[in-house]
CSV table of C-alpha atoms in Angstrom, one decimal:
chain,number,residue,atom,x,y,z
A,167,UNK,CA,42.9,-43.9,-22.7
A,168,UNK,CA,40.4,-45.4,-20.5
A,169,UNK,CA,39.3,-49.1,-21.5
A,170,UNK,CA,35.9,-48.4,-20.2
A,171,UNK,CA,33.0,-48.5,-22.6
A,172,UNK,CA,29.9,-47.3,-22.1
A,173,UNK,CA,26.5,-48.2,-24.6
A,174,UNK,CA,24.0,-45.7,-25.8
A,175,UNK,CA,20.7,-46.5,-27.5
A,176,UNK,CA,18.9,-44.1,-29.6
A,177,UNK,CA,15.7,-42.9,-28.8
A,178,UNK,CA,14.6,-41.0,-31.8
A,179,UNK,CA,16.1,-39.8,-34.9
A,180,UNK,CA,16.2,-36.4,-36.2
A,181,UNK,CA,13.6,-35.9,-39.7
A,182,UNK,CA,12.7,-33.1,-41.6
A,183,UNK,CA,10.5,-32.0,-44.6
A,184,UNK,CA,8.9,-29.2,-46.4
A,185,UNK,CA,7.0,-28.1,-42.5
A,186,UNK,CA,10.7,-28.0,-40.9
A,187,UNK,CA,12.5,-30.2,-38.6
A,188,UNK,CA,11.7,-33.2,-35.8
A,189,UNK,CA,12.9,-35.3,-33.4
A,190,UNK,CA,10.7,-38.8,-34.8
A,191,UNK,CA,10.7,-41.0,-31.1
A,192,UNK,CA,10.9,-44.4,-31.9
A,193,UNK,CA,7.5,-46.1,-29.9
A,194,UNK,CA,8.7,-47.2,-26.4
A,195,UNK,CA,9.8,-43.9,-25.5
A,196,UNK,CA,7.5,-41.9,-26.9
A,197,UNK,CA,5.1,-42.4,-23.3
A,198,UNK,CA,8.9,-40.6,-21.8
A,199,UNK,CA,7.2,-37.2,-24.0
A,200,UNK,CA,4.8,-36.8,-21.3
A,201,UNK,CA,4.7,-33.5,-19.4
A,202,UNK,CA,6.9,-31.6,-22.0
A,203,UNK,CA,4.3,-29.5,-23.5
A,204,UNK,CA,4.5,-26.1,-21.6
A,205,UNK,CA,8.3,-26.1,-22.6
A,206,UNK,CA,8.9,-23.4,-24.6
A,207,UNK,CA,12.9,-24.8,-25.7
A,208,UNK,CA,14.0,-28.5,-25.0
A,209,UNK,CA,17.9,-29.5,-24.7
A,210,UNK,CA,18.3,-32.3,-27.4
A,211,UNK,CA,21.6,-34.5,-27.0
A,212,UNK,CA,22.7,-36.4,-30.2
A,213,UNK,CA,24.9,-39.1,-31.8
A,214,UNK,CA,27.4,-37.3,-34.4
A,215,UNK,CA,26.8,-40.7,-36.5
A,216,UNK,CA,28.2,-38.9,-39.3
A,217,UNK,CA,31.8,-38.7,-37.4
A,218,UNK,CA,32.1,-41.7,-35.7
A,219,UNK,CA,34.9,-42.3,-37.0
A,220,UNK,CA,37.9,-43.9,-35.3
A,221,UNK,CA,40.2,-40.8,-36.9
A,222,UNK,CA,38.0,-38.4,-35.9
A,223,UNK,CA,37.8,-39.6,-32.3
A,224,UNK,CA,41.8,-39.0,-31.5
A,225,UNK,CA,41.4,-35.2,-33.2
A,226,UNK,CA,42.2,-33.1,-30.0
A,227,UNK,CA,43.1,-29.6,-31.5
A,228,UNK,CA,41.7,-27.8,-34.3
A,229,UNK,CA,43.9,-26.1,-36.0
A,230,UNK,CA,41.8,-22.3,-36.6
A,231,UNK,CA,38.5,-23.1,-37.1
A,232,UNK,CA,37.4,-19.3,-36.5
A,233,UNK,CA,38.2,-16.8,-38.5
A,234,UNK,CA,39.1,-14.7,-35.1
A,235,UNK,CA,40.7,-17.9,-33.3
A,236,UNK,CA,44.3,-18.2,-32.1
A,237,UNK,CA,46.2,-20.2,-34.3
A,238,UNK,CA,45.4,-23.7,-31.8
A,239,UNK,CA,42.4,-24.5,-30.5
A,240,UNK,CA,41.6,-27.6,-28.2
A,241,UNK,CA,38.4,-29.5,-29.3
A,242,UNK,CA,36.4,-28.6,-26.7
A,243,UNK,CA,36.9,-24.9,-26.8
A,244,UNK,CA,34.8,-25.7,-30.3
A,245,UNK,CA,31.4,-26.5,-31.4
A,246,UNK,CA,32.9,-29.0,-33.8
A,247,UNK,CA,30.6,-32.5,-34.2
A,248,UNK,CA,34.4,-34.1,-34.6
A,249,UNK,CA,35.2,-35.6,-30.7
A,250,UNK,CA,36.6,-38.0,-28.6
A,251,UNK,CA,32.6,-38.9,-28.3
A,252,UNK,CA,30.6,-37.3,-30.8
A,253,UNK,CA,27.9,-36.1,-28.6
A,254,UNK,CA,26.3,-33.2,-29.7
A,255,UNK,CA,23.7,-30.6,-27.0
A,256,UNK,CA,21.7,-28.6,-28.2
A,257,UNK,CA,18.7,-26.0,-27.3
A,258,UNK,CA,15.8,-26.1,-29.7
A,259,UNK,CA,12.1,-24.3,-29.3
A,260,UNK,CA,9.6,-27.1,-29.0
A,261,UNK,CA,6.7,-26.1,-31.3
A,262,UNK,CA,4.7,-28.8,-30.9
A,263,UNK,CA,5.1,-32.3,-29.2
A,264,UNK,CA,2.4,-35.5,-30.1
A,265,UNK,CA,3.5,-38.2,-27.6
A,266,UNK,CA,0.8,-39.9,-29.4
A,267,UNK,CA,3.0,-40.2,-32.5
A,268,UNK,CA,6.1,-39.6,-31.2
A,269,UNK,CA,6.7,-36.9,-32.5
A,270,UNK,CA,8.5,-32.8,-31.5
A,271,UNK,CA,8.4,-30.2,-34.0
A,272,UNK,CA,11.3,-28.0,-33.8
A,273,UNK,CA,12.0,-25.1,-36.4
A,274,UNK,CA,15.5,-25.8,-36.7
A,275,UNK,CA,18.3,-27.9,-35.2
A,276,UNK,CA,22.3,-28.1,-36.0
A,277,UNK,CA,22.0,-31.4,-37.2
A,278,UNK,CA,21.4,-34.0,-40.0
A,279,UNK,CA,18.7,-35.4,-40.9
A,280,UNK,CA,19.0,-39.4,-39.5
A,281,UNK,CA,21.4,-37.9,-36.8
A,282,UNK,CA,20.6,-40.6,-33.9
A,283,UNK,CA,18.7,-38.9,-30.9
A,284,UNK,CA,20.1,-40.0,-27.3
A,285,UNK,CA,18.1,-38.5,-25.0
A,286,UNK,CA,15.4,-34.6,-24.5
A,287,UNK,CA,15.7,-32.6,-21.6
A,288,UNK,CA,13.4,-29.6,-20.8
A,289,UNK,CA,15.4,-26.2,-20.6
A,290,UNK,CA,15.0,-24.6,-17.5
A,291,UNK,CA,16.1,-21.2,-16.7
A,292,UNK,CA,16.9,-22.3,-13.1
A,293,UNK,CA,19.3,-24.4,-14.5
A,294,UNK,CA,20.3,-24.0,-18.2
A,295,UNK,CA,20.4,-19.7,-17.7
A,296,UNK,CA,23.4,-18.6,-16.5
A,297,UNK,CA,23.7,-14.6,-15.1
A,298,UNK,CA,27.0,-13.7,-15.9
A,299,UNK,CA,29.0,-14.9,-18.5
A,300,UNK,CA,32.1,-14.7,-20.1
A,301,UNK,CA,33.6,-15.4,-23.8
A,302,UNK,CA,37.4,-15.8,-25.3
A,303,UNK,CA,37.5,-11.9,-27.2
A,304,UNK,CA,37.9,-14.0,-30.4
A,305,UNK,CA,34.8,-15.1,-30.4
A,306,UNK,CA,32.9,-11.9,-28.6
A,307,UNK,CA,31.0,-11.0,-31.9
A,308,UNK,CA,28.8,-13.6,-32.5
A,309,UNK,CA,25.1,-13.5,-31.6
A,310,UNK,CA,24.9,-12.7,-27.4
A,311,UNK,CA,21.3,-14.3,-28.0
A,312,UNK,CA,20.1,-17.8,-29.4
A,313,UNK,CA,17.1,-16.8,-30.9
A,314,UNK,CA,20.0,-14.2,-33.2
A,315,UNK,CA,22.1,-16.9,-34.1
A,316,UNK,CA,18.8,-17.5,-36.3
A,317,UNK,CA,20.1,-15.2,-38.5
A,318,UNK,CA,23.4,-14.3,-37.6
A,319,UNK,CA,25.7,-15.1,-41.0
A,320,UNK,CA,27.3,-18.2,-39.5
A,321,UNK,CA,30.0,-18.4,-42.5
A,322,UNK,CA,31.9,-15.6,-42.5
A,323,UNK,CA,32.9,-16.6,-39.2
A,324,UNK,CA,34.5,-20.0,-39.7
A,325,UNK,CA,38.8,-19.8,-41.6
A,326,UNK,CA,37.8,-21.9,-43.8
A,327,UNK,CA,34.5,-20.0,-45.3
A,328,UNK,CA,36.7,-17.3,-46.9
C-alpha cells in the first residue's frame, strides 16, 4: 500500500426535505455554480463519510452482493459505498441551481443526507455517453436506462434482500 496521502475538502453537503433532495454549497464555492444552469444532469462525486472506516477500507471482494453474481466479486466490479477510498459518482438531473444561495435541487441521489460533497461536474454526452456497451450477463437485467432505475425494484436484486 502506497504511503501517499492525498487531502480533500468538502464543498457542499447533501440535504433533503419534504421538496426532495440537494447538494447545500458551503459559501466560497457557491460563485464555482456559475454557468451550470442549461445542464440538464450534473455528475456529483461524494465522501462515503458513513464508511470511512479503517475495516471497510481493506474490504477488496464482496462476497455475492447480487442475487445473479458469481459467488466473488472484486469491489470495484460493485456499486458498494464500502472502498479502499470511499468516493462515490454519481449522475443526478439538476432541477434547479441558485448560486446565489448555494444551492442544486436534484430529485433524488444514492446518498445520505450530510454525505460530504467533493466536487459537481456537468454531464456531457460528448464525454459521459458511451455508444456501445457491454455488461457481465449477471447483471444484464437491470434498468439499460437511468431515468428506469427510478423505478426499477432495486431489492430484489441484491442476495441479501431475499
Amino acid at each position: 500500500m502506497s504511503d501517499q496521502t492525498f487531502q480533500l475538502q468538502p464543498i457542499g453537503r447533501v440535504v433533503a426535505d419534504d421538496d426532495g433532495f440537494g447538494l447545500a454549497i458551503d459559501e466560497p464555492y457557491r460563485e464555482a455554480l456559475t454557468g451550470l444552469d442549461g445542464f440538464s444532469h450534473l455528475n456529483v462525486l461524494c465522501w462515503f463519510h458513513l464508511f470511512d472506516q479503517r475495516e471497510y477500507r481493506g474490504i477488496t471482494v464482496a462476497e455475492r452482493p447480487y442475487r445473479d453474481a458469481p459467488e466473488r466479486l472484486g469491489i470495484f466490479a460493485t456499486r458498494s459505498p464500502i472502498r479502499p477510498n470511499p468516493i462515490a459518482l454519481t449522475a443526478v438531473p439538476a432541477l434547479s441551481i441558485k448560486v446565489a444561495e448555494g444551492l442544486v435541487r436534484i430529485p433524488f441521489i444514492d446518498a445520505e443526507p450530510g454525505t460530504p460533497v467533493l466536487d459537481i461536474k456537468p454531464y456531457h454526452p460528448a464525454v459521459d455517453r458511451i455508444r456501445e456497451v457491454s455488461v457481465p450477463v449477471w447483471c444484464a437485467g437491470w434498468p439499460e436506462w437511468y431515468e428506469d432505475s427510478m423505478t426499477f425494484d432495486w431489492g430484489a436484486v441484491f442476495e441479501n434482500a431475499r
